[in-house]
Structures are given as structure tokens and as C-alpha cells.
Amino acid sequence: MAVSSTLRGHRTFTGRNLSSIAMPLGGIGTGNVSIGGRGQLCDWEIYNRASKGTTLPNTFFMLRAQIGGNEPILRVLEGPLLAPHRESHGYHPSTGAGLPRMAAATFTGAYPFATIALTDPDLPLDVEIEAFTPLIPLNPQDSGIPCAILTYRVTNCSDERAQITLVGSLANPVGGIGRDRYQNLSGGGVGQNRNVARTEEHLAGLHMTSERYAPDDIHYGDVSLTTTHPFVTIKRAWLRGAWYDYVREFWDDLSDDGALTDLGYESVSEDGLSDTGSLGVVDTLSPGEQGRYRFILTWHFPNRAPGWEKQQGTPLRNQYATHFASSWETARYVAENMPRLESTTRSFHQALFGSTLPPEVIDAISANIVVVRSTTCFWLEDGRFYGWEGCFDDGGCCAGSCTHVWAYAYTAAFLFPSLERSMRTIEFTIETEPSGYMTFRTFKTFGDQFEWGWGDQKPEAAVDGQMGSIIRAYREWRLSGDQAWLADIWPGIKQAMAFALTQWDTDNDGLLDGRQHNTYDIEFYGPNPLSSFYHLAALRAAEALAIVQGDTTFASECRMAYERAAPQLHTLLWNGAYYQQRLADVDSQPYQHGAGCLTDQLLGQLHACVLGLGDLVPAEQARSALLAIVQNNFRDNFRTHINCQRTYLLNDDQGLLLCTWPQGGRPRFPFPYSDEVWTGCEYQVAAHLIYVGETETGLKLVRAARARHDGESRNPWDEVECGHHYARAMSSWALLPALTGFTSDASANWMAFDLRPEAVDQNEARVFWSSGRAWGTYRQYRNADGSWQPEVIVLGGDAHGIRVMACGQEWRID
Amino acid sequence: MAVSSTLRGHRTFTGRNLSSIAMPLGGIGTGNVSIGGRGQLCDWEIYNRASKGTTLPNTFFMLRAQIGGNEPILRVLEGPLLAPHRESHGYHPSTGAGLPRMAAATFTGAYPFATIALTDPDLPLDVEIEAFTPLIPLNPQDSGIPCAILTYRVTNCSDERAQITLVGSLANPVGGIGRDRYQNLSGGGVGQNRNVARTEEHLAGLHMTSERYAPDDIHYGDVSLTTTHPFVTIKRAWLRGAWYDYVREFWDDLSDDGALTDLGYESVSEDGLSDTGSLGVVDTLSPGEQGRYRFILTWHFPNRAPGWEKQQGTPLRNQYATHFASSWETARYVAENMPRLESTTRSFHQALFGSTLPPEVIDAISANIVVVRSTTCFWLEDGRFYGWEGCFDDGGCCAGSCTHVWAYAYTAAFLFPSLERSMRTIEFTIETEPSGYMTFRTFKTFGDQFEWGWGDQKPEAAVDGQMGSIIRAYREWRLSGDQAWLADIWPGIKQAMAFALTQWDTDNDGLLDGRQHNTYDIEFYGPNPLSSFYHLAALRAAEALAIVQGDTTFASECRMAYERAAPQLHTLLWNGAYYQQRLADVDSQPYQHGAGCLTDQLLGQLHACVLGLGDLVPAEQARSALLAIVQNNFRDNFRTHINCQRTYLLNDDQGLLLCTWPQGGRPRFPFPYSDEVWTGCEYQVAAHLIYVGETETGLKLVRAARARHDGESRNPWDEVECGHHYARAMSSWALLPALTGFTSDASANWMAFDLRPEAVDQNEARVFWSSGRAWGTYRQYRNADGSWQPEVIVLGGDAHGIRVMACGQEWRID
């Protein structure tokens, strides 16, 4: 079995619940191809932009099996196609939809691993596909390989020898496949494509190139389909014939004797056309024997558009292009380093899915790691890491590493902290002006104009985004202890912090009350909890950083501002049940929340919890407010909910609204998204509830969010908001420190654990940790005397000398 | 209940099986809007081209009900949205997806009527929507009104009085709605749109126009939403506000007091934007009372592209533009003529669905009437009627009233014979050259170039299309007795018939053996059954027409050719089990069928059966061949079927393959579609099986085809092949003469019935008939002595003097 019984948090799907599943493969900044619920390859997002719904012609794996002396049986190694089947012209022959395929599929997902079990009553072979791309904490380079590793495990369940050929076919996609209205191949950027069969030690397969594009062309690139299996059969190009004869010729060729016949084409493909190549592995399996056939799919499209939306100009280059010169080189690297890449990825996987955390939490954490490796993010030659908010089906959505959305995100900070540091560097050294005004979307970095201005005006400064970046600068410092980096960004931090007091606190009472743009894409006016908690947490973070920088004056200023504001927050905003916005007339400006119970009201406090910045308001009040949020904003179903805004939840879905007005006072037009539900908000509230001891209530929110992603209604590996793979959903990572009480300070070289009971499985607990410098597993188990025995197992990074505090014990890692 | 228990053949769907349902409303040559399974309006194909998947913003019906003194309850009058819910940005506010809606929907379809029952546990009102567009046999004009009549029946199930407002909202779509990537309204052709509230006797509502387009512009037009209810409330335009405030303002307005508030806008809409208007009816229902609220949606887009694919030039004008000057005039016509239009449509409906035919047959016949009124067809100012083969999602597919596809179609010929006559006129007076060569796609009619040529060559002449047109000319003659029309096309018929002998019979043995282009989009070579049966039937038809024309010489020529060919067909093509193609080497040319068992082998014989042209081969042999087709080509499932071509059937679908090779001899590359399944072929074989007495086997084929259209996998009112609403599927009408033994000859003014036992329900039978001049119901019931008493009920047309033969009796209709 793919999933050990000691693992939890994986998700298993069959039947209709396979229909929306697509788990992205691919690394950081590489783009993706996804493995679908039926075992099919889909969503070819390898060209440096989102491309949901795309498929490649003739691209599927097929098994030919001859059991004893029987007639060979051929099957596409995918589960049955699912309803609806309402294409205007049926399924095109190049989809392979008409070919016999496996009768049933079961998909098990535990990111970064997907396993698809395929069975067929007529075929006495069990087939299991395992798909993954290496993912190693703190190692973005080896987590950023443009590859998908597909392992086909075939077990001979018959009592006779089975001769098998397992063939992967792939259309050479370099330049981009075009189709006419009948879905026949036509147009697009392909043409002059060439498939070359190559064999070297430990590696054989097809290198797919195009002679049409120069190395600096945006379309330039290549793809390889390779295997590490020693016995291969290769057809470089399918029949270049009329009608659908190419499918038939391939079928007949494979069916005939299990060896592929190369048709001898030496010319490149015609313009608008491409060639499909097939790579087969050949084996014989004794009764009961399992064969394991590994295919490595690699791609190399080094050039990307020269800005967020800008299409003209010198292309930017992907980080991976600095390590690899071609997809073939990439394949060679993967093959040569497979033992390390695979075992380390499995270590991480085991550390996370083998933990004793509640399964819904493991699911929520792991599923949103996808965002970092999706087309929502990119990673350039110069080491800088960027993110959209999310993705349209066919491109990034909402440019500029948007500070107020990314402020919810914890995943990259803990797994790949260098990437988040590069974002802070951009924010504080490029996007922050001497006035302290910070663009909440980074455009200057590519020399772009403000594309998202207010007419000719600069964009507003976003209060949550700007304060969030200060808080995150402190987070990155705690996770790295990188003094040079901090010194570099410190002037910007100081300016950005000062800006809040001069620009947003118009009455000088310590609380922000000016025109406060924020993550709801509107401006709040007057004192309000979202801004205030963010502001207080930022002041604490800035103070701490000022002390590190030896800037005691500024540290004092922050401390004084904090001390002035904190009581005001309580006095002005606490309404006895939760924190609310104070406005004389809630309709004096559109899009306020007033007396509404805002789900994000305490977000700044959550950040303070995760980063050890302490209680900004009395803990008991925070707890009450959090419970009020759930009591008021959680819905058991959405059948009668009234939502005139965007709709993510409906029918029997359960989830947490962004705002409700339990005490009345709903504005005529509240902020645009108030009646919506965002997973990123649900997770941050859930984590916060766990911090204040309301774990079961927090877990309820997590379960609701993940249950909605049931494989039929929604893809479990794609939480959408304003786009696919939405960055805000990376708040789910905060569930990990919340449940494990994990805190650390790399500059002081310590880390600590304080597990919630819910993270403990009877007498043992195992959890994953990452301190920014090292990562591994933390265990605690009962001694004979009933006391807890803590243990840290380091799986990667440099943990030398880290002081650990747990279970009342303290020790130093050798 | 909408569907009387005496009706059969209607289809009822709930839950997931609603997801693919869209029954087109609209008339002949008018385009459509469809009523979806949940009661929603979808697929706005009102702009003279297919537009599957389109929706209009803010366009839905909503009920506000106040029961006694309780809080009002508001519901969108649609069933719940069905999975998946995987839009990248959620459902846009303008979809209304976030508004409370009815909890459950049941869709009952019996074309041209759709009924959707809506229930909600919180609402003590039952709601039923009935949707239809008038359809009257032999009256294409009143079957060609660009309208959809929506009747909302609301029953007060509470024991208190219910005050209700039932509001239909519609975005002014004139010019065409555009959307940006976020799905916000933007771009498109709208702008300068204006909604005018109008009231006149028996009619009130919104007339939606645009001032942007001149009357001869392709985008010119208007739309009206009206009601015949006396008490109305109107909001001409929703809020022109920011964000999604328009939805909220509408909701609040309706919620407030059940009366809509007009916002007083007098200006037209901005470019790229449009206004949504709302029309409400107001009523009070006593306990147990049912209110009936009728809305009439009409549209007027008189101008269409000036050719099949040509977009530039003087637009063509729709037939309906000759009757109506605007959508408001259309609404007035519908309102004023409603009693006649509705009752006659219900008469037809009752005649068809109240018949004693097997329900699957009623379903198959009625569902494909849709094709005539879909965007597959159009009907111009000059009275000429045209058809594509089918439709892409966004336009017609395969231009030119393709003769070889339309040769399968019987529906229009019997329901609207004048339309089919116009097609024959084009074929024989415009597209047939003196040589007898006939273009199988009509292009000359619009002055188009051959767009579908073979390079610079003219298109091939299609043997089945050309022979089919001759057969159909005879059919149209039998259904009309129109001597002037026949005289007009006779020279063309004669030339086209002669062409077969000179061009396709290269060895002068009577059988066609040349290069024979056909409906499989390739050329057959050598003698083959498809061509031969078509040829023989055409010879019989041509002979009969020659006699009518007094051309005894040509009649004799046809007879002699027939007598020479018929024995050859038997001798050469019968292989002991079925008729096959004879070729020395089946691979000497690609795309032949050789020894294959072709589903369409006897199609020419079916035409001869329907038209009383007799047996072209011994009846017993035809029966054997038909049974062989089913035995060899029917599949109980498609799990292991090998199809390298287009895929329409899969998994557990059942259906009839186009060809199989039970005796071996499959060519390396058989004709492109041989492994596919087409409903049009299934129906023609089914009808033929019924003709030869194998009714149960025929019905099995019909059941299989309709079962596949289960509302989840496929839309029951859209049988696709090379496009939606595919013309070939209109072969289903042939089931009616097959089961009823109906034959007629308008020129001799007689008709006859000879019912199959399967058309009889115990001791009574009721069937629909249309003779081309009149239509109605034929009944027969048992006399006391056990003999059958026949009865003809004329429901429309002019049946005066028709001689009827049935049950051994013969009489003349007064």
C-alpha cells in the first residue's frame, strides 16, 4: 500500500469524487503539470503561466500485458472518464478517450505524493501510480526542480508469467499546442519540433526540442520524458498521417508485439504540428512479482514575461535556468540524485503525515504547500521570489506579491525562509519610500508602471499589508538570525512604521483612524480592530528589531506608541462581545463594517502569538472575541444565507463568513466581501482558537474548509479565492505552531515545544518542526513514571547547538 | 400536475441528473434561450448563432412571499447549483449564486414543454415553472416566433393569506454582454442601452433597446420581457453603482415591501455596460389558491451574417423579421394570439405524448424536433430554409445544408414540409450543374466561394447526398403534391440522376463503383451497399417523379437501370449474412469498409420503406441483414471497445457501432468514423427493424440512445455528433411511420395506417400523424365483435377529401 497505516491526513477518493482532483507536480518557480484523480496528466502549466484545463494530445500511459500465452491486453493507465460527456464533437481521438482503460481508480493524496490505484476485472495485474516532485524543507533549489517523477508499480496477480510493455506517450509541446475548432492540432506555436531518442548511463528516453525559437525567445525550451529502467522501446514520432490514423497506428504497433516501431522520420515537424513520442519499458513479471517503472518528466522553459503583466521586452529568467541548461540535464540530475532527493522528500513526508496532529490539520497544512510551488509564485535568476495573489485559469491574478494577502501566509516562511526574506527585501528596499509609504504591490522591481493605481494616483498604502510586512520582517529575522539582511532592510522598516503614526493616526491618540486601505480592497475609516491589532503587533515587532539594531530611541518610540494605543484599543473597540469599528455614522462612507463582527479582527494578535510577541489585549478577551466570531459567523449550511457578493460556499457547505452583524448596525453597503467565506481567514481564526485553548472549535473550522474540497465540488489541492492556489490559504501553516506551541529564535539559537493535548496520540506525540535553519521531528513519550520524555530528531539543515526547551527540560543539540 | 397520467414519453429528472439539462426554447430560425434543469435560463443563442454555455448577468426570477404577518421569504426560483464549484474566482455576484433559492427541483421535459417543480421546506408555497414556445405542425410561421413563454404557477399551501411578488430580471443584452477576466461586466457590444417600461391592454413590461446600432447593423435588435398579468411593479434599471451594490440594492428593494422602486435613470447605459431591468407581478393568494403568472420573453435580432462563414457584407434577414418589427410587437402578437397558439401547441403535444407509442419512441421523436428550432437551422426572409450539420458551442458547424447528413432527417419534412421543399429547390435549381454534378453543400446560394473544396477543386459529388436529395424530392412531392414546385426542380433531378450512371458506374453494370464521396467524409470505391441501396431507391423515386412529369422515356430509363442494378446488388454484395463492399484489396485505398458490417448499409431501403417505394432486395434478406447489424454492432457497454476515432460512448453506455468486421477483413485504416456511434444511424436502423417486424430489437436501440442522454452525462435535448443538435438525429422521426405504418400521397389525396402491435395499448391505439397538408390523431379501438374501429381526428391543416385506409376500412374525410 502507498499509505502506511501510521500516516494520517491523507485523502482518499473514488468515483465522482475524482472528477475535480488535480494535484500539481513541479517545483518552486517551475510551473506544474498536475496528476488528476483518474491518474491522468492535466493542467500543463509548464510555460510560466497558469493554464488550468489544458491537456496535451496523445499524452497518456498505456500498458500492454501478455499473461502466459493469452492474447495481449492493452489498457490506458487511467480510470474511467467521468460525466458529463457533453462536448459538442465528442472526445477528440487525441484524448485517447475511446481506448480501453482501467475499470476503477482510487486516488490517495498526501502532498507532495499522489497515489492512484488502478484495477480492471479483465486484467490480472494491479497497477499503482505514484507521482511526486522532490520537496525538501530549507532547500528551495531541490524543491524547485522542473520535474514530475511518475512511478508505475505493476503487480502480477496471475499464476503465469506476464510480459509487459508500459508506454508513456507525450506530444512534444515546445512552442505551445494549438487546436482548431474541431480540436484537431493546428496553429499554436509548435512547428520545427524534433524528438530525439537518447540513452546514457541510468537514463534513457526522449528529448523533445524545437528549432523554431532562439534561446532568448519567450517560447524557447524543451521537454524530456525519460526512464531509469534498463529495457526500453522507443517510437520517436507517431504516424504523420491523415485523419486519426496516428492513434490507430500507435495502438496497432504496441498491440502487435509490445515493441515500438520507430517510423524513421528525420525531419522536424511542420509548422503548427508537432510529434508525439512514446517511451516504453519492457519487463517480464513472475506470478506475484511487482515491477517498478520510473518515468521522469522534465521541462525547461527558462524565459518568462518581463513583468507582471508586461509581455514585451527582455524576458526574465527562472531560477531553475541557473542550475540546468536543458530538460535533459534536469532529468540527468534527478536520476543521479534520486536516492537523496527521494529519501529526503519521504523523510519530510513521513515527518508531516506520520505526525500525531489531527488529520484535518495535516491535510490543511500540506495541501496549501502547493501554493508555493504553483504558478501563483515565481522565482527568478537573481534569487528573488514573487507571488501573485492567485491565478486565473490562464495567468496570474492580482499582481505584486500583494502585502495584505501574503501577510496571512506562513508556509513559505517556515519551509523556505530565504524566499520570504527576498520578499521583505523588495518591500523595504524598493517599494518603501522615504516617507514610509509602501506600495502594497511590488511593481518597481521590474520597472513597471503602477498598473493598479487609482487613476493617476499612486496606489493607497495598505495598512494591514504594511504593518504585516513589518511583522513578517520580524518573523524572517527570528527564523534566520540574518543580521546583514536585517541591516539592509532596517531603514525601510523604520520608515514604514513611522508612516503609520504620521499618516494613519490623524487624531494622535495612538489608534489608527485615517483612510486605511486594506485587504478587502476598500478603505476603512476610524478606529477598527483589523488595523489596530495589526498596528500593535507591528509596533512590538519593530521595537524588537530596533533593539537588535541597537536603535534604542526608535525602540522606545515604538514601545511608547504601543503603550498609548493598547488601552485605547480596548476602551474604544471592545463592545463587550468582540472588537468593532467605531464610526459615528457607519454609512458616512461606503464599505465599512461598524458594529459587525469581523472574522479578521484579531489577525494582528495571531501574528503576535506565532511570533511570541505576547498578548496585545487581555488573553481572556481575545478568547471571547474569537468564540464570538465562530458563534456569529460560522454557518452549518448556506441554503438561506444572503450573499450579493462572490459565492464560494453554497448548499450544505459549512464555513466562516467574513463578517456578520449580530448586534445590528449592518451598513447599507458593507465592505464588498463581507458575506463571503475565505479559507485563509478560516485557518487563521482556527489557529488562533487553538492558541487560546479552544482547539476543538478551531478544528471544526479546519474540517469544514477541507470537507468542502471533496474532489467533486472542489479540488483538494486548490483553494480558490480571487484565483486558484490563493496565497492567503497559506495561513493554514499557522495551525502547526498553534498545536505544537513551537517557537524559535535563530538569532538566539533556541527552539521550544509546548504541545496541545490534541497533538498527542495517547502516550506519544510526533510532530514536524522547522526552525528556519533546521527541520525534523519532535517526539515526546511517557516515561515509566508518567512524565514526558522529549526528543528531537533532526532530518535536515544545521541544528548544531540549538537549545531545545520542552516538557520542562532543556538541552542542546550536538 | 404538469404531466397528465395519460401522457407518456416525458422525461423526469432530479439531483445530479439536472446538471446537463438545457431544453431550447425559441422557434424555427429564431435562435434560442434554453431552460435548464434547475429552472434557470441559459444558453442565450438569440444572436443568430450558437452560444452554448452563455448566461446573462442578473437574469433570474425571484419570489417574495409574505405569509400572514410573518417575515417575508425571498427565493430565487431555481433549484440548487450543482457540483462542481471550481471557478477560479467563485461565482460572480451577477450570477445570483449567493442568493437563497429553492431547495429542490424536479424537471419534466416533453418537448416543446418543460416543467420544473420547485419546493423549499421553509416556504409553504409550491412553485412550478412551465416553459414553451408555440409549435404547430404545418405552421412554420407560428412555430417560428422568437419567444419563450414562462408560466409560474404558485400554490399557497399555508393556511394564511400569502402576499407575493414574483419578479423576473433581465440584463438588457442588446449588442452583446462582455466580461473582463474577473467576470465583471466590461466591453462587449452593449452600451447606449435603454430599458423602457411599457403598458398596454393585456401586456406590460420592459422593452430593452440600444441606441448604438443602426437597423441594418448585425448587432441591431431589441428584447422584451412582458407579462399578461394585470398588476405589475417595474424597476427599469438596477443600481449603477460600484462593486456588487447593484445586487444588494435589488435584493433590499424587493425584500423591503415587495414593490420595486424605479431609480429614475433616464440616460442610456455607458459603453460596455448595460442595465438590468426587473418586472414583477403582484398578487395575494388565499390558502389553497393557485396563482398563474405568465411572462413572455421575446427577442428581435433581424440581421444575420451574410453567408455561412462570411461575416462581411449586407446582412441576411431572418424570416421572423418579415412578420415583426420589434420584440415588443412580437410580445403583443403572442399575447393577443395566446389562446390559439397555446391550445394548438397543446393539441400537438397531446397528440404526440398522449399516443400509445412506446415512450422511448415518443421521447426520441420529440427530443429531436429541437434540431429544427435550434441554431443548427435558419430561415431567411425569402422563405428559404437552411441547416448546418450541427453547432459548435459558438457557431454553426459544417456549412451548407449538407445533403448526405440531412438525408437521414425526416422531422422537418413531416412537420414543416415547406421548409424541406425550399431545401430541394436550392439543391436542384442552384447547386446542380447541367452535368448533373450537385454540390453537396450549398454555397452558391449566398454567392460564397466553395469554402470546403479539395484545394482548388470543386467539392466531390457525394453519392449518398445526391441520391438522397432525389429520394427526398419524391418525399416532398408525396407530402405536398405541389406540381409547380416539382416542375421547377425536375430538370435538376433528372440531371442529378443521370450523373450517377455516367459518373459513378464506371463498368456500366448498373452498380455504382467509382470514386464515391459519402457521409463518412471519405470516398468509397467499388460496389458497396451504402451507395447501391441509395442508388436503387433514387432510381425508384426518379421513375415515379418522371411519370408525374409525363417523362416516360426517363421513367423507363430509371426502371431499366433499376432492373439491371437490383440483381447485381444481391449477387455482388450479399455475403450470406449482410451486404458488404466488394474490393479486390480493401487496403488499396484507405478508409474503405470491405467485409465490414456497415450499420448504414440498408439506409436506402429504409427510405424506400417510408416512401412506399417497395423492396429493393428481398424483404427477408433485408431483415437478416438488419439483425446482423444489431448482432454485430450493438455493444452492451464500451469498457473494452477500441476506438481510435472520436468518442461519443464510453463506460456503461450502450449503442450501435457504425461498422464491425465479424468475418475479419478489417482494413488497416477503415473509414474514419467506423468505430463511433451516431444516434442518427441508430434511429434509422431502429425504424427499419420495425418496418421488417423486428420491433423489440428496434426499440432496444432507441432505449439505448435515449438512456445515454440521462441529464447528467448528456442533455436529453441535444444529441451531438459533429456538433450540437445534429441534423442526422432527425432520423428519429422515421420511427413514427415505421410503428404506425403511416403512408400518404398528397397528390392523390390519401393516407393509410397499419399499426404495429407495439403501437397499441391493450384495446386502444392513439397516434399522431401529419400528411403534409393536415395533421391530427389517429385512433383505433375494439368494437364489441373484436374488430378494430379506426378514427381520424383532424387537429390542423386542410384534410378535406382525404381518403383514409385503415383496419381494412376506407373512407373520406369531410
XYZ file of N, CA, C and O in Angstrom, chain A residues 609-694:
344
model
N 0.947 35.966 18.507
C 1.025 34.638 19.142
C 2.103 33.780 18.493
O 2.935 33.167 19.163
N 2.067 33.721 17.172
C 3.017 32.847 16.468
C 4.451 33.302 16.716
O 5.361 32.482 16.862
N 4.633 34.606 16.791
C 5.995 35.150 16.862
C 6.416 35.500 18.285
O 7.437 36.155 18.492
N 5.605 35.078 19.260
C 5.998 35.306 20.641
C 6.000 36.768 21.024
O 6.787 37.190 21.898
N 5.151 37.563 20.406
C 5.105 38.986 20.722
C 4.108 39.282 21.836
O 3.907 40.445 22.196
N 3.475 38.256 22.348
C 2.667 38.439 23.547
C 1.251 38.888 23.288
O 0.805 39.012 22.148
N 0.535 39.128 24.383
C -0.875 39.495 24.308
C -1.008 41.000 24.100
O -0.545 41.799 24.906
N -1.678 41.367 23.051
C -1.905 42.785 22.758
C -3.125 43.294 23.519
O -3.264 44.488 23.766
N -4.017 42.383 23.829
C -5.159 42.676 24.697
C -5.222 41.519 25.688
O -4.581 40.486 25.479
N -5.978 41.666 26.742
C -6.059 40.556 27.701
C -6.470 39.271 27.004
O -7.378 39.263 26.162
N -5.780 38.206 27.357
C -5.980 36.929 26.668
C -7.426 36.476 26.738
O -7.973 35.926 25.777
N -8.045 36.708 27.858
C -9.416 36.226 28.027
C -10.359 36.935 27.064
O -11.301 36.340 26.533
N -10.066 38.221 26.830
C -10.912 38.958 25.892
C -10.708 38.485 24.457
O -11.663 38.390 23.680
N -9.473 38.211 24.138
C -9.202 37.679 22.798
C -9.954 36.363 22.605
O -10.579 36.126 21.564
N -9.920 35.537 23.636
C -10.619 34.255 23.556
C -12.123 34.475 23.350
O -12.754 33.844 22.496
N -12.674 35.409 24.120
C -14.111 35.693 23.985
C -14.444 36.174 22.577
O -15.437 35.765 21.971
N -13.610 37.069 22.086
C -13.872 37.607 20.753
C -13.792 36.510 19.705
O -14.618 36.445 18.784
N -12.800 35.616 19.843
C -12.671 34.523 18.875
C -13.893 33.608 18.913
O -14.405 33.186 17.872
N -14.348 33.318 20.105
C -15.544 32.481 20.214
C -16.760 33.194 19.643
O -17.631 32.558 19.019
N -16.810 34.511 19.832
C -17.924 35.278 19.254
C -17.885 35.203 17.728
O -18.916 35.112 17.059
N -16.679 35.262 17.189
C -16.547 35.155 15.728
C -17.159 33.846 15.239
O -17.955 33.814 14.302
N -16.798 32.754 15.889
C -17.319 31.463 15.440
C -18.817 31.388 15.672
O -19.584 30.949 14.801
N -19.230 31.853 16.841
C -20.664 31.777 17.169
C -21.491 32.553 16.144
O -22.541 32.098 15.696
N -21.007 33.710 15.759
C -21.785 34.561 14.853
C -21.562 34.240 13.381
O -22.487 34.344 12.574
N -20.361 33.882 13.036
C -20.010 33.862 11.610
C -19.972 32.466 11.004
O -19.946 32.337 9.778
N -19.956 31.432 11.818
C -19.935 30.083 11.264
C -21.347 29.685 10.853
O -22.315 29.948 11.562
N -21.459 29.078 9.705
C -22.752 28.627 9.204
C -22.713 27.125 8.971
O -21.781 26.604 8.352
N -23.749 26.446 9.467
C -23.863 24.992 9.262
C -24.235 24.640 7.836
O -24.030 23.528 7.378
N -24.878 25.576 7.163
C -25.135 25.395 5.737
C -25.357 26.777 5.141
O -25.444 27.777 5.868
N -25.430 26.822 3.829
C -25.560 28.119 3.159
C -26.847 28.206 2.342
O -26.952 28.990 1.411
N -27.814 27.393 2.737
C -29.038 27.343 1.929
C -29.804 28.654 1.955
O -30.423 29.031 0.970
N -29.787 29.332 3.091
C -30.571 30.566 3.165
C -29.702 31.786 3.444
O -30.229 32.865 3.713
N -28.414 31.608 3.366
C -27.521 32.758 3.514
C -27.745 33.715 2.351
O -27.919 33.289 1.211
N -27.730 34.990 2.664
C -27.950 36.007 1.628
C -26.605 36.625 1.282
O -25.986 37.307 2.094
N -26.157 36.366 0.069
C -24.845 36.846 -0.349
C -24.961 37.481 -1.727
O -25.196 36.790 -2.711
N -24.809 38.779 -1.768
C -24.879 39.508 -3.039
C -23.482 39.720 -3.605
O -23.294 40.528 -4.513
N -22.526 39.032 -3.045
C -21.135 39.206 -3.467
C -20.677 37.939 -4.187
O -21.489 37.250 -4.786
N -19.371 37.674 -4.144
C -18.911 36.456 -4.798
C -19.312 35.251 -3.955
O -19.360 35.329 -2.727
N -19.548 34.146 -4.615
C -20.052 32.973 -3.898
C -19.049 31.833 -3.988
O -18.773 31.327 -5.070
N -18.516 31.465 -2.843
C -17.617 30.313 -2.771
C -18.309 29.123 -2.113
O -17.989 27.990 -2.387
N -19.234 29.416 -1.205
C -19.905 28.347 -0.475
C -21.390 28.377 -0.802
O -21.974 29.457 -0.983
N -21.977 27.202 -0.812
C -23.393 27.138 -1.097
C -23.936 25.790 -0.633
O -23.182 24.947 -0.160
N -25.246 25.679 -0.681
C -25.923 24.426 -0.334
C -25.524 23.954 1.074
O -25.661 24.706 2.030
N -25.007 22.739 1.181
C -24.705 22.194 2.503
C -23.274 22.439 2.950
O -22.814 21.827 3.926
N -22.562 23.296 2.257
C -21.225 23.657 2.720
C -21.314 24.294 4.108
O -22.318 24.915 4.460
N -20.232 24.146 4.864
C -20.102 24.840 6.136
C -18.890 25.737 6.083
O -17.869 25.381 5.490
N -18.982 26.895 6.725
C -17.827 27.778 6.712
C -18.072 29.047 7.505
O -19.170 29.279 8.029
N -17.026 29.844 7.546
C -16.989 31.022 8.407
C -17.078 32.285 7.549
O -16.175 32.585 6.764
N -18.159 33.026 7.740
C -18.330 34.280 6.997
C -17.299 35.316 7.421
O -16.803 35.301 8.555
N -17.034 36.268 6.545
C -16.069 37.310 6.868
C -16.606 38.300 7.896
O -15.823 38.893 8.656
N -17.912 38.477 7.919
C -18.466 39.447 8.863
C -19.969 39.211 9.010
O -20.641 38.846 8.045
N -20.450 39.408 10.206
C -21.904 39.427 10.432
C -22.221 40.561 11.407
O -21.313 41.125 12.025
N -23.484 40.853 11.557
C -23.908 41.967 12.416
C -24.899 41.459 13.464
O -26.092 41.742 13.396
N -24.396 40.701 14.419
C -25.286 40.113 15.425
C -25.970 41.176 16.285
O -27.026 40.911 16.853
N -25.371 42.350 16.363
C -25.966 43.404 17.187
C -26.646 44.448 16.312
O -26.926 45.558 16.766
N -26.911 44.104 15.073
C -27.494 45.083 14.156
C -26.425 46.032 13.659
O -25.229 45.815 13.849
N -26.869 47.074 12.988
C -25.935 48.092 12.525
C -25.258 47.744 11.216
O -24.228 48.336 10.868
N -25.835 46.804 10.489
C -25.232 46.473 9.194
C -25.338 47.680 8.271
O -26.417 48.243 8.080
N -24.225 48.108 7.694
C -24.281 49.240 6.759
C -25.140 48.877 5.549
O -25.325 47.696 5.222
N -25.652 49.916 4.910
C -26.419 49.652 3.692
C -25.562 48.879 2.698
O -26.013 47.912 2.090
N -24.314 49.317 2.526
C -23.370 48.609 1.661
C -22.111 48.315 2.466
O -21.193 49.127 2.482
N -22.059 47.191 3.135
C -20.842 46.859 3.885
C -19.691 46.532 2.939
O -19.891 46.472 1.721
N -18.509 46.316 3.498
C -17.344 46.087 2.612
C -17.632 44.902 1.690
O -18.356 43.980 2.053
N -17.076 44.987 0.481
C -17.524 44.118 -0.619
C -17.550 42.627 -0.312
O -18.382 41.919 -0.840
N -16.642 42.162 0.538
C -16.532 40.719 0.655
C -17.152 40.183 1.955
O -16.926 39.034 2.321
N -17.898 41.056 2.622
C -18.316 40.713 3.990
C -19.149 39.442 4.074
O -19.118 38.756 5.093
N -19.903 39.115 3.038
C -20.783 37.942 3.092
C -20.138 36.700 2.475
O -20.808 35.700 2.241
N -18.845 36.819 2.189
C -18.127 35.705 1.580
C -17.419 34.857 2.652
O -17.415 35.205 3.825
N -16.815 33.760 2.184
C -16.019 32.883 3.053
C -14.682 32.645 2.371
O -14.653 32.276 1.200
N -13.609 32.881 3.092
C -12.261 32.674 2.547
C -11.531 31.662 3.428
O -11.420 31.854 4.647
N -10.968 30.661 2.818
C -10.264 29.654 3.634
C -9.117 30.280 4.419
O -8.854 29.876 5.546
N -8.442 31.253 3.814
C -7.317 31.881 4.508
C -7.739 32.486 5.842
O -6.959 32.474 6.815
N -8.943 33.003 5.917
C -9.454 33.568 7.168
C -9.866 32.467 8.131
O -9.661 32.567 9.348
N -10.458 31.428 7.597
C -10.879 30.321 8.470
C -9.671 29.707 9.179
O -9.717 29.416 10.368
N -8.589 29.528 8.430
C -7.415 28.903 9.043
C -6.784 29.814 10.089
O -6.301 29.350 11.118
N -6.773 31.119 9.811
C -6.109 31.988 10.790
C -6.918 32.047 12.079
O -6.342 32.039 13.170
N -8.237 32.042 11.959
C -9.071 32.012 13.167
C -8.906 30.671 13.874
O -8.803 30.610 15.106
N -8.853 29.608 13.086
C -8.690 28.272 13.679
C -7.390 28.198 14.471
O -7.366 27.707 15.611
N -6.315 28.686 13.866
C -5.023 28.661 14.568
C -5.092 29.481 15.851
O -4.595 29.073 16.911
N -5.738 30.611 15.749
C -5.823 31.495 16.904
C -6.653 30.853 18.016
O -6.311 30.939 19.203
N -7.733 30.203 17.633
C -8.549 29.496 18.624
C -7.718 28.446 19.352
O -7.856 28.256 20.571
N -6.862 27.776 18.607
C -6.008 26.770 19.233
C -5.038 27.445 20.204
O -4.810 26.956 21.306
N -4.488 28.586 19.803
C -3.588 29.322 20.708
C -4.274 29.683 22.022
O -3.652 29.667 23.083
N -5.558 30.015 21.960
C -6.245 30.420 23.195
C -6.915 29.233 23.882
O -7.701 29.427 24.815
N -6.623 28.027 23.397
C -7.115 26.848 24.103
C -8.442 26.314 23.603
O -8.938 25.329 24.121
N -9.001 26.936 22.589
C -10.276 26.459 22.050
C -10.016 25.574 20.832
O -10.469 25.834 19.715
